[in-house]
CSV table of C-alpha atoms in Angstrom, one decimal:
chain,number,residue,atom,x,y,z
A,85,MET,CA,0.0,0.0,0.0
A,86,LEU,CA,1.5,3.4,-1.1
A,87,ARG,CA,1.8,6.0,1.6
A,88,PHE,CA,2.8,9.8,1.4
A,89,GLU,CA,2.4,13.0,3.3
A,90,GLN,CA,-1.1,14.0,2.2
A,91,ASP,CA,-1.1,17.3,3.8
A,92,ILE,CA,2.1,18.5,2.4
A,93,PHE,CA,1.1,17.3,-1.4
A,94,LEU,CA,-2.3,19.0,-1.0
A,95,PHE,CA,-0.8,22.3,0.4
A,96,ALA,CA,1.7,22.3,-2.5
A,97,LEU,CA,-1.0,21.7,-5.2
A,98,VAL,CA,-3.0,24.7,-3.9
A,99,PHE,CA,-0.3,26.8,-5.6
A,100,ALA,CA,-0.9,25.1,-9.0
A,101,PRO,CA,-3.9,27.4,-9.8
A,102,VAL,CA,-1.7,30.4,-9.0
A,103,ILE,CA,0.8,29.3,-11.5
A,104,ILE,CA,-2.0,28.9,-14.2
A,105,ALA,CA,-3.3,32.1,-13.4
A,106,MET,CA,0.1,33.8,-13.7
A,107,TYR,CA,0.4,32.0,-17.3
A,108,ILE,CA,-3.1,33.4,-18.3
A,109,ALA,CA,-2.1,36.9,-17.0
A,110,VAL,CA,1.2,36.9,-18.9
A,111,VAL,CA,-0.7,35.7,-22.3
A,112,LYS,CA,-3.2,38.6,-21.8
A,113,TRP,CA,-0.5,41.1,-21.1
A,114,LYS,CA,1.4,40.1,-24.3
A,115,ALA,CA,-2.0,40.3,-26.3
A,116,ASN,CA,-2.8,43.7,-24.8
A,117,THR,CA,0.8,45.0,-25.5
A,118,VAL,CA,0.5,43.8,-29.2
A,119,ALA,CA,-2.8,45.6,-29.5
A,120,ARG,CA,-1.4,48.8,-28.3
A,121,ILE,CA,1.2,49.0,-30.9
A,122,GLY,CA,-1.6,49.4,-33.5
A,123,ASP,CA,-0.6,48.3,-36.9
A,124,LYS,CA,-1.3,44.6,-37.2
A,125,LYS,CA,1.0,43.8,-40.2
A,126,LEU,CA,3.8,45.8,-38.7
A,127,VAL,CA,3.5,43.7,-35.3
A,128,GLU,CA,3.4,40.5,-37.1
A,129,ARG,CA,6.7,41.3,-39.0
A,130,LEU,CA,8.2,42.3,-35.6
A,131,ILE,CA,7.1,39.1,-33.9
A,132,GLN,CA,7.2,36.8,-36.8
A,133,GLY,CA,10.0,34.5,-35.1
A,134,TYR,CA,7.7,34.1,-31.8
A,135,SER,CA,5.8,31.0,-31.3
A,136,HIS,CA,2.8,30.9,-29.0
A,137,SER,CA,2.8,27.1,-29.0
A,138,ARG,CA,6.6,27.1,-27.7
A,139,PHE,CA,5.6,29.5,-25.0
A,140,ARG,CA,2.6,27.2,-23.9
A,141,PHE,CA,5.0,24.3,-24.1
A,142,LYS,CA,7.5,25.8,-21.8
A,143,PHE,CA,4.6,26.6,-19.3
A,144,ILE,CA,3.5,22.9,-19.4
A,145,LEU,CA,7.0,21.9,-18.6
A,146,VAL,CA,7.0,24.3,-15.5
A,147,LEU,CA,3.7,23.1,-14.3
A,148,LEU,CA,4.8,19.5,-14.6
A,149,ALA,CA,8.0,20.2,-12.8
A,150,PHE,CA,6.0,21.8,-10.1
A,151,VAL,CA,3.7,18.8,-9.7
A,152,LEU,CA,6.5,16.5,-9.5
A,153,THR,CA,8.3,18.6,-6.9
A,154,ALA,CA,5.2,18.3,-4.8
A,155,MET,CA,5.1,14.6,-5.1
A,156,GLY,CA,8.7,14.4,-4.3
A,157,VAL,CA,8.3,16.6,-1.2
A,158,SER,CA,5.4,14.5,0.0
A,159,ASN,CA,7.7,11.6,0.1
A,160,LEU,CA,5.9,8.8,-1.7
A,161,GLN,CA,6.7,5.3,-0.3
A,162,TYR,CA,6.0,1.8,-1.1
A,163,PRO,CA,6.1,-1.2,1.4
A,164,LYS,CA,9.3,-3.2,0.6
A,165,GLN,CA,9.2,-5.7,3.5
A,166,MET,CA,6.5,-7.2,5.8
A,167,GLU,CA,7.0,-8.7,9.3
A,168,GLN,CA,4.5,-11.0,11.0
A,169,VAL,CA,4.6,-10.3,14.8
A,170,ASN,CA,3.2,-13.0,17.3
A,171,ARG,CA,2.5,-11.8,20.7
A,172,GLN,CA,0.3,-12.3,23.9
A,173,GLY,CA,-2.2,-9.6,24.9
A,174,ILE,CA,-5.8,-8.7,25.5
A,175,ASP,CA,-8.2,-6.2,24.0
A,176,VAL,CA,-8.6,-3.0,26.1
A,177,MET,CA,-11.3,-0.5,25.5
A,178,ILE,CA,-10.8,2.9,27.1
A,179,ALA,CA,-13.9,5.1,27.8
A,180,LEU,CA,-12.9,8.8,28.4
A,181,ASP,CA,-15.4,11.2,29.8
A,182,VAL,CA,-15.1,14.6,27.9
A,183,SER,CA,-18.1,16.4,29.5
A,184,LYS,CA,-17.7,20.0,30.6
A,185,SER,CA,-17.5,18.8,34.3
A,186,MET,CA,-14.2,17.4,33.4
A,187,LEU,CA,-12.9,21.0,33.1
A,188,ALA,CA,-13.1,21.3,36.8
A,189,GLN,CA,-9.8,22.2,38.4
A,190,ASP,CA,-9.7,20.2,41.6
A,191,VAL,CA,-6.9,18.3,39.9
A,192,GLN,CA,-4.3,20.3,38.1
A,193,PRO,CA,-4.3,21.6,35.5
A,194,ASP,CA,-7.8,20.1,35.1
A,195,ARG,CA,-9.6,16.8,35.2
A,196,LEU,CA,-9.6,16.1,31.4
A,197,GLN,CA,-5.9,16.9,30.9
A,198,ARG,CA,-4.9,14.7,33.9
A,199,ALA,CA,-7.2,11.9,32.4
A,200,ARG,CA,-5.5,12.4,28.9
A,201,LEU,CA,-2.0,12.1,30.5
A,202,LEU,CA,-3.1,9.0,32.2
A,203,VAL,CA,-4.4,7.3,29.1
A,204,THR,CA,-1.3,8.3,27.1
A,205,ARG,CA,1.1,6.7,29.7
A,206,LEU,CA,-1.2,3.8,29.8
A,207,ILE,CA,-1.2,3.2,26.2
A,208,ASP,CA,2.8,3.4,26.3
A,209,ARG,CA,2.7,0.5,28.6
A,210,LEU,CA,0.3,-1.7,26.9
A,211,GLN,CA,2.8,-3.0,24.3
A,212,ASN,CA,1.3,-6.4,23.5
A,213,ASP,CA,-2.5,-5.4,23.7
A,214,ARG,CA,-4.8,-3.9,21.2
A,215,VAL,CA,-6.4,-0.6,22.3
A,216,GLY,CA,-9.6,1.2,21.4
A,217,LEU,CA,-11.1,4.5,22.5
A,218,VAL,CA,-14.7,5.7,23.4
A,219,LEU,CA,-15.4,9.4,24.1
A,220,PHE,CA,-18.6,10.3,25.9
A,221,ALA,CA,-20.5,13.0,27.6
A,222,GLY,CA,-24.3,13.3,26.7
A,223,ARG,CA,-23.7,10.7,24.0
A,224,ALA,CA,-21.0,8.1,23.4
A,225,TYR,CA,-18.9,7.8,20.2
A,226,LEU,CA,-16.4,5.0,19.2
A,227,GLN,CA,-13.5,7.4,18.4
A,228,MET,CA,-11.1,4.5,17.3
A,229,PRO,CA,-11.7,0.8,17.1
A,230,LEU,CA,-9.3,-1.8,18.5
A,231,THR,CA,-5.9,-1.4,17.0
A,232,SER,CA,-2.2,-2.2,17.7
A,233,ASP,CA,-1.2,1.1,16.3
A,234,HIS,CA,-0.5,2.8,19.6
A,235,SER,CA,0.8,5.9,18.0
A,236,ALA,CA,-2.5,6.6,16.3
A,237,ALA,CA,-4.4,5.8,19.6
A,238,LYS,CA,-2.3,8.5,21.6
A,239,MET,CA,-3.0,11.0,18.6
A,240,TYR,CA,-6.7,10.5,19.2
A,241,VAL,CA,-6.5,10.9,22.9
A,242,ASN,CA,-4.3,14.1,22.7
A,243,THR,CA,-7.0,15.6,20.6
A,244,ALA,CA,-10.0,14.7,22.8
A,245,SER,CA,-11.8,17.6,24.2
A,246,THR,CA,-15.1,18.8,25.5
A,247,GLN,CA,-15.9,19.8,21.8
A,248,SER,CA,-15.6,16.2,20.8
A,249,VAL,CA,-19.0,15.4,22.0
A,250,PRO,CA,-21.5,18.2,21.6
A,251,THR,CA,-24.2,16.8,23.8
A,252,GLN,CA,-23.6,17.4,27.5
A,253,GLY,CA,-24.3,14.8,30.3
A,254,THR,CA,-22.5,11.7,31.6
A,255,VAL,CA,-24.0,8.5,29.9
A,256,ILE,CA,-21.8,5.9,31.4
A,257,ALA,CA,-24.2,3.1,30.4
A,258,GLU,CA,-24.0,4.0,26.7
A,259,ALA,CA,-20.2,4.4,26.9
A,260,LEU,CA,-20.0,0.8,28.3
A,261,THR,CA,-22.3,-0.5,25.6
A,262,THR,CA,-20.2,1.3,22.8
A,263,CYS,CA,-17.0,-0.4,24.4
A,264,ASN,CA,-18.7,-3.7,24.4
A,265,ASN,CA,-19.8,-3.5,20.8
A,266,ALA,CA,-16.2,-3.0,19.9
A,267,PHE,CA,-15.1,-6.4,21.1
A,268,ASP,CA,-15.2,-9.7,19.4
A,269,GLU,CA,-18.7,-11.2,20.3
A,270,LYS,CA,-17.4,-14.7,19.8
A,271,GLN,CA,-14.9,-14.4,22.6
A,272,LYS,CA,-15.9,-14.7,26.4
A,273,LYS,CA,-12.5,-13.4,27.8
A,274,TYR,CA,-9.4,-11.4,27.0
A,275,LYS,CA,-11.6,-8.2,27.2
A,276,ALA,CA,-11.1,-5.3,29.6
A,277,VAL,CA,-12.7,-1.7,29.8
A,278,ILE,CA,-11.1,1.2,31.5
A,279,LEU,CA,-13.7,3.9,32.4
A,280,ILE,CA,-12.3,7.2,33.2
A,281,THR,CA,-14.7,9.8,34.5
A,282,ASP,CA,-16.0,12.0,37.4
A,283,GLY,CA,-19.1,10.1,37.3
A,284,GLU,CA,-21.0,13.2,38.3
A,285,ASP,CA,-24.3,12.4,36.7
A,286,HIS,CA,-25.8,9.3,38.2
A,287,ASP,CA,-26.7,6.8,35.4
A,288,GLU,CA,-29.3,4.3,36.5
A,289,ASN,CA,-28.6,1.8,33.6
A,290,ALA,CA,-24.8,1.7,34.1
A,291,LEU,CA,-24.9,-1.2,36.7
A,292,GLU,CA,-27.3,-3.2,34.7
A,293,THR,CA,-25.0,-2.8,31.6
A,294,ALA,CA,-22.0,-3.8,33.6
A,295,GLY,CA,-23.6,-7.0,34.7
A,296,LYS,CA,-24.5,-8.0,31.2
A,297,MET,CA,-20.9,-7.2,30.1
A,298,VAL,CA,-19.4,-9.5,32.8
A,299,GLU,CA,-21.4,-12.3,31.4
A,300,GLU,CA,-19.9,-11.8,28.1
A,301,GLY,CA,-16.3,-12.0,29.7
A,302,VAL,CA,-15.7,-8.3,30.0
A,303,VAL,CA,-13.8,-6.9,33.0
A,304,ILE,CA,-14.4,-3.2,33.9
A,305,HIS,CA,-12.0,-1.1,35.8
A,306,THR,CA,-13.0,2.4,36.9
A,307,ILE,CA,-10.8,5.5,37.6
A,308,GLY,CA,-12.3,8.5,39.3
A,309,VAL,CA,-11.0,11.9,38.5
A,310,GLY,CA,-11.7,14.8,40.7
A,311,SER,CA,-12.6,15.3,44.4
A,312,THR,CA,-15.7,14.6,46.5
A,313,SER,CA,-15.5,18.1,47.8
A,314,GLY,CA,-15.9,19.3,44.3
A,315,SER,CA,-14.7,22.4,42.3
A,316,GLN,CA,-16.3,25.2,40.2
A,317,ILE,CA,-16.0,24.9,36.4
A,318,VAL,CA,-14.4,27.8,34.5
A,319,ASP,CA,-15.5,28.1,30.8
A,320,PRO,CA,-12.4,27.8,28.7
A,321,ASP,CA,-13.7,30.4,26.2
A,322,THR,CA,-15.2,33.2,28.5
A,323,LYS,CA,-12.9,32.4,31.4
A,324,GLU,CA,-15.9,32.8,33.7
A,325,VAL,CA,-17.3,30.5,36.2
A,326,LYS,CA,-20.3,28.5,35.1
A,327,ARG,CA,-23.5,29.2,37.1
A,328,MET,CA,-26.9,27.9,37.6
A,329,GLU,CA,-30.0,29.7,36.6
A,330,ASP,CA,-30.2,31.3,40.0
A,331,GLY,CA,-26.8,32.7,39.6
A,332,SER,CA,-25.0,30.4,42.1
A,333,PRO,CA,-21.8,28.8,40.7
A,334,VAL,CA,-21.9,25.2,39.5
A,335,VAL,CA,-20.0,22.9,41.7
A,336,SER,CA,-18.9,19.5,40.1
A,337,ARG,CA,-18.2,16.4,42.4
A,338,LEU,CA,-16.7,13.2,42.0
A,339,ASN,CA,-19.2,10.4,42.4
A,340,GLU,CA,-16.9,7.7,43.9
A,341,LYS,CA,-19.9,5.4,45.1
A,342,GLU,CA,-21.1,4.8,41.6
A,343,LEU,CA,-17.7,4.2,40.2
A,344,MET,CA,-16.8,1.7,43.0
A,345,ASP,CA,-20.2,-0.1,42.5
A,346,LEU,CA,-19.5,-0.4,38.7
A,347,ALA,CA,-16.0,-1.7,39.5
A,348,ASN,CA,-17.5,-4.3,41.8
A,349,LYS,CA,-20.1,-5.3,39.4
A,350,GLY,CA,-17.6,-5.5,36.6
A,351,ASN,CA,-15.3,-7.7,38.5
A,352,GLY,CA,-12.6,-5.0,38.3
A,353,THR,CA,-11.1,-2.4,40.5
A,354,TYR,CA,-11.6,1.3,41.3
A,355,GLN,CA,-9.0,3.9,42.0
A,356,LEU,CA,-8.9,7.5,42.6
A,357,LEU,CA,-6.6,9.4,40.1
A,358,VAL,CA,-4.1,11.0,42.4
A,359,GLU,CA,-0.4,10.1,41.0
A,360,THR,CA,-0.5,9.2,37.3
A,361,ASP,CA,2.2,6.7,37.3
A,362,ALA,CA,0.8,4.8,40.4
A,363,ALA,CA,-2.6,4.7,38.7
A,364,VAL,CA,-1.1,3.3,35.5
A,365,ASN,CA,0.8,0.6,37.5
A,366,LYS,CA,-2.2,-0.6,39.3
A,367,ILE,CA,-4.2,-0.9,36.1
A,368,LEU,CA,-1.3,-2.8,34.5
A,369,GLU,CA,-1.1,-5.1,37.4
A,370,GLN,CA,-4.7,-6.1,37.0
A,371,ILE,CA,-4.5,-6.5,33.2
A,372,ASN,CA,-1.3,-8.5,33.4
A,373,GLY,CA,-3.1,-10.9,35.7
A,374,MET,CA,-5.6,-11.7,33.0
A,375,GLU,CA,-5.4,-14.6,30.6
A,376,LYS,CA,-3.9,-13.6,27.3
A,377,LYS,CA,-4.7,-14.6,23.8
A,378,SER,CA,-2.4,-14.9,20.9
A,379,VAL,CA,-2.3,-12.0,18.6
A,380,VAL,CA,-0.8,-12.1,15.1
A,381,ASP,CA,-0.1,-8.7,13.4
A,382,LYS,CA,1.3,-8.1,10.0
A,383,SER,CA,3.2,-4.9,10.4
A,384,LEU,CA,4.8,-2.9,7.5
A,385,ILE,CA,8.4,-2.3,8.9
A,386,GLN,CA,10.4,-1.1,5.8
A,387,TYR,CA,9.3,1.3,3.0
A,388,ARG,CA,11.1,2.2,-0.3
A,389,SER,CA,11.1,6.0,-1.0
A,390,PHE,CA,10.7,7.6,-4.5
A,391,PHE,CA,11.1,11.2,-3.7
A,392,GLN,CA,14.5,11.4,-5.6
A,393,TRP,CA,13.0,10.2,-8.8
A,394,PHE,CA,10.4,12.8,-8.8
A,395,LEU,CA,12.7,15.6,-7.8
A,396,ALA,CA,15.2,14.4,-10.6
A,397,LEU,CA,12.6,14.5,-13.3
A,398,ALA,CA,11.3,17.9,-12.1
A,399,LEU,CA,14.9,19.2,-12.4
A,400,ILE,CA,15.3,17.8,-15.9
A,401,LEU,CA,12.1,19.4,-16.9
A,402,LEU,CA,13.1,22.8,-15.7
A,403,ILE,CA,16.5,22.4,-17.6
A,404,VAL,CA,14.6,21.6,-20.6
A,405,GLU,CA,12.4,24.6,-20.2
A,406,MET,CA,15.4,26.9,-19.7
A,407,LEU,CA,17.2,25.6,-22.9
A,408,TYR,CA,14.0,25.3,-25.1
A,409,PRO,CA,13.6,28.7,-26.9
A,410,GLU,CA,10.3,30.6,-27.5
A,411,ARG,CA,11.4,31.8,-30.9
A,412,LYS,CA,11.1,29.6,-33.9
A,413,ASN,CA,14.3,28.3,-35.6
A,414,LYS,CA,15.3,30.6,-38.4
A,415,LYS,CA,15.0,28.9,-41.9
A,416,ALA,CA,18.1,28.9,-44.0
């Protein structure tokens, strides 16, 4: 499968219409200049050696050279060698709360940023496991299906924000269901869910959903982010404290009881996020104690680049354009 830097290629091609517009402008300028001279027969004798077709050909050479340069800069590559990797691991779905209550600053810099840091470090340590990501607030969305590409997983985590899910709320039951749907239905083990939330809005269906998932072999671990004493929420756009209709400030509190109940129902563990590395170690301890399955991945490990060929062809076309005259050859 070919791969290249699409953003760089598309950005470069944005300038192609500019080059075409410049060519059209030059052609119009030459035509207007000829028209201003006046005597048509005199002008034809003065420019009888000039060739419009040669000028057009030189422009085409420049345009092709530009396109080839864009392709070279985008570093077109082709897989040269494939490696089959065998490893033992499980499937881990991470459900991350991105509701606005996660902007509370009872943990620094705020709940969401601390949760993202936790997930990133956890993914770094889940070397042999497939990882998937669900973002939820008032709705739950599968942001990334199960994958062994941990770099892509971290990219999705780092871009997660309260804008990722427009509907507000904390639908834990829907988040768990979305995670469960991402697993292989035929397997009754090798599956774990890590739920990271402040659990602020009580979800009556969450415990029932967790019970059904346990029957399908899923283990549910919960991580609480925040404090039971609570914290006000500062709007990141206005920098003002969110308030109720009566004008009193909104205070968001961690619902530890619900998260503990979910962990117990899901045969997992609950922990309060205090120190990131300690939380990661505890989760890994639980995951490493689970039965592993054999995972076979075919990973592309070596690519052959072709950028030098495109740049070489572009250079040749530019040299030809410089040496190719606009005027016709004089007849003997």
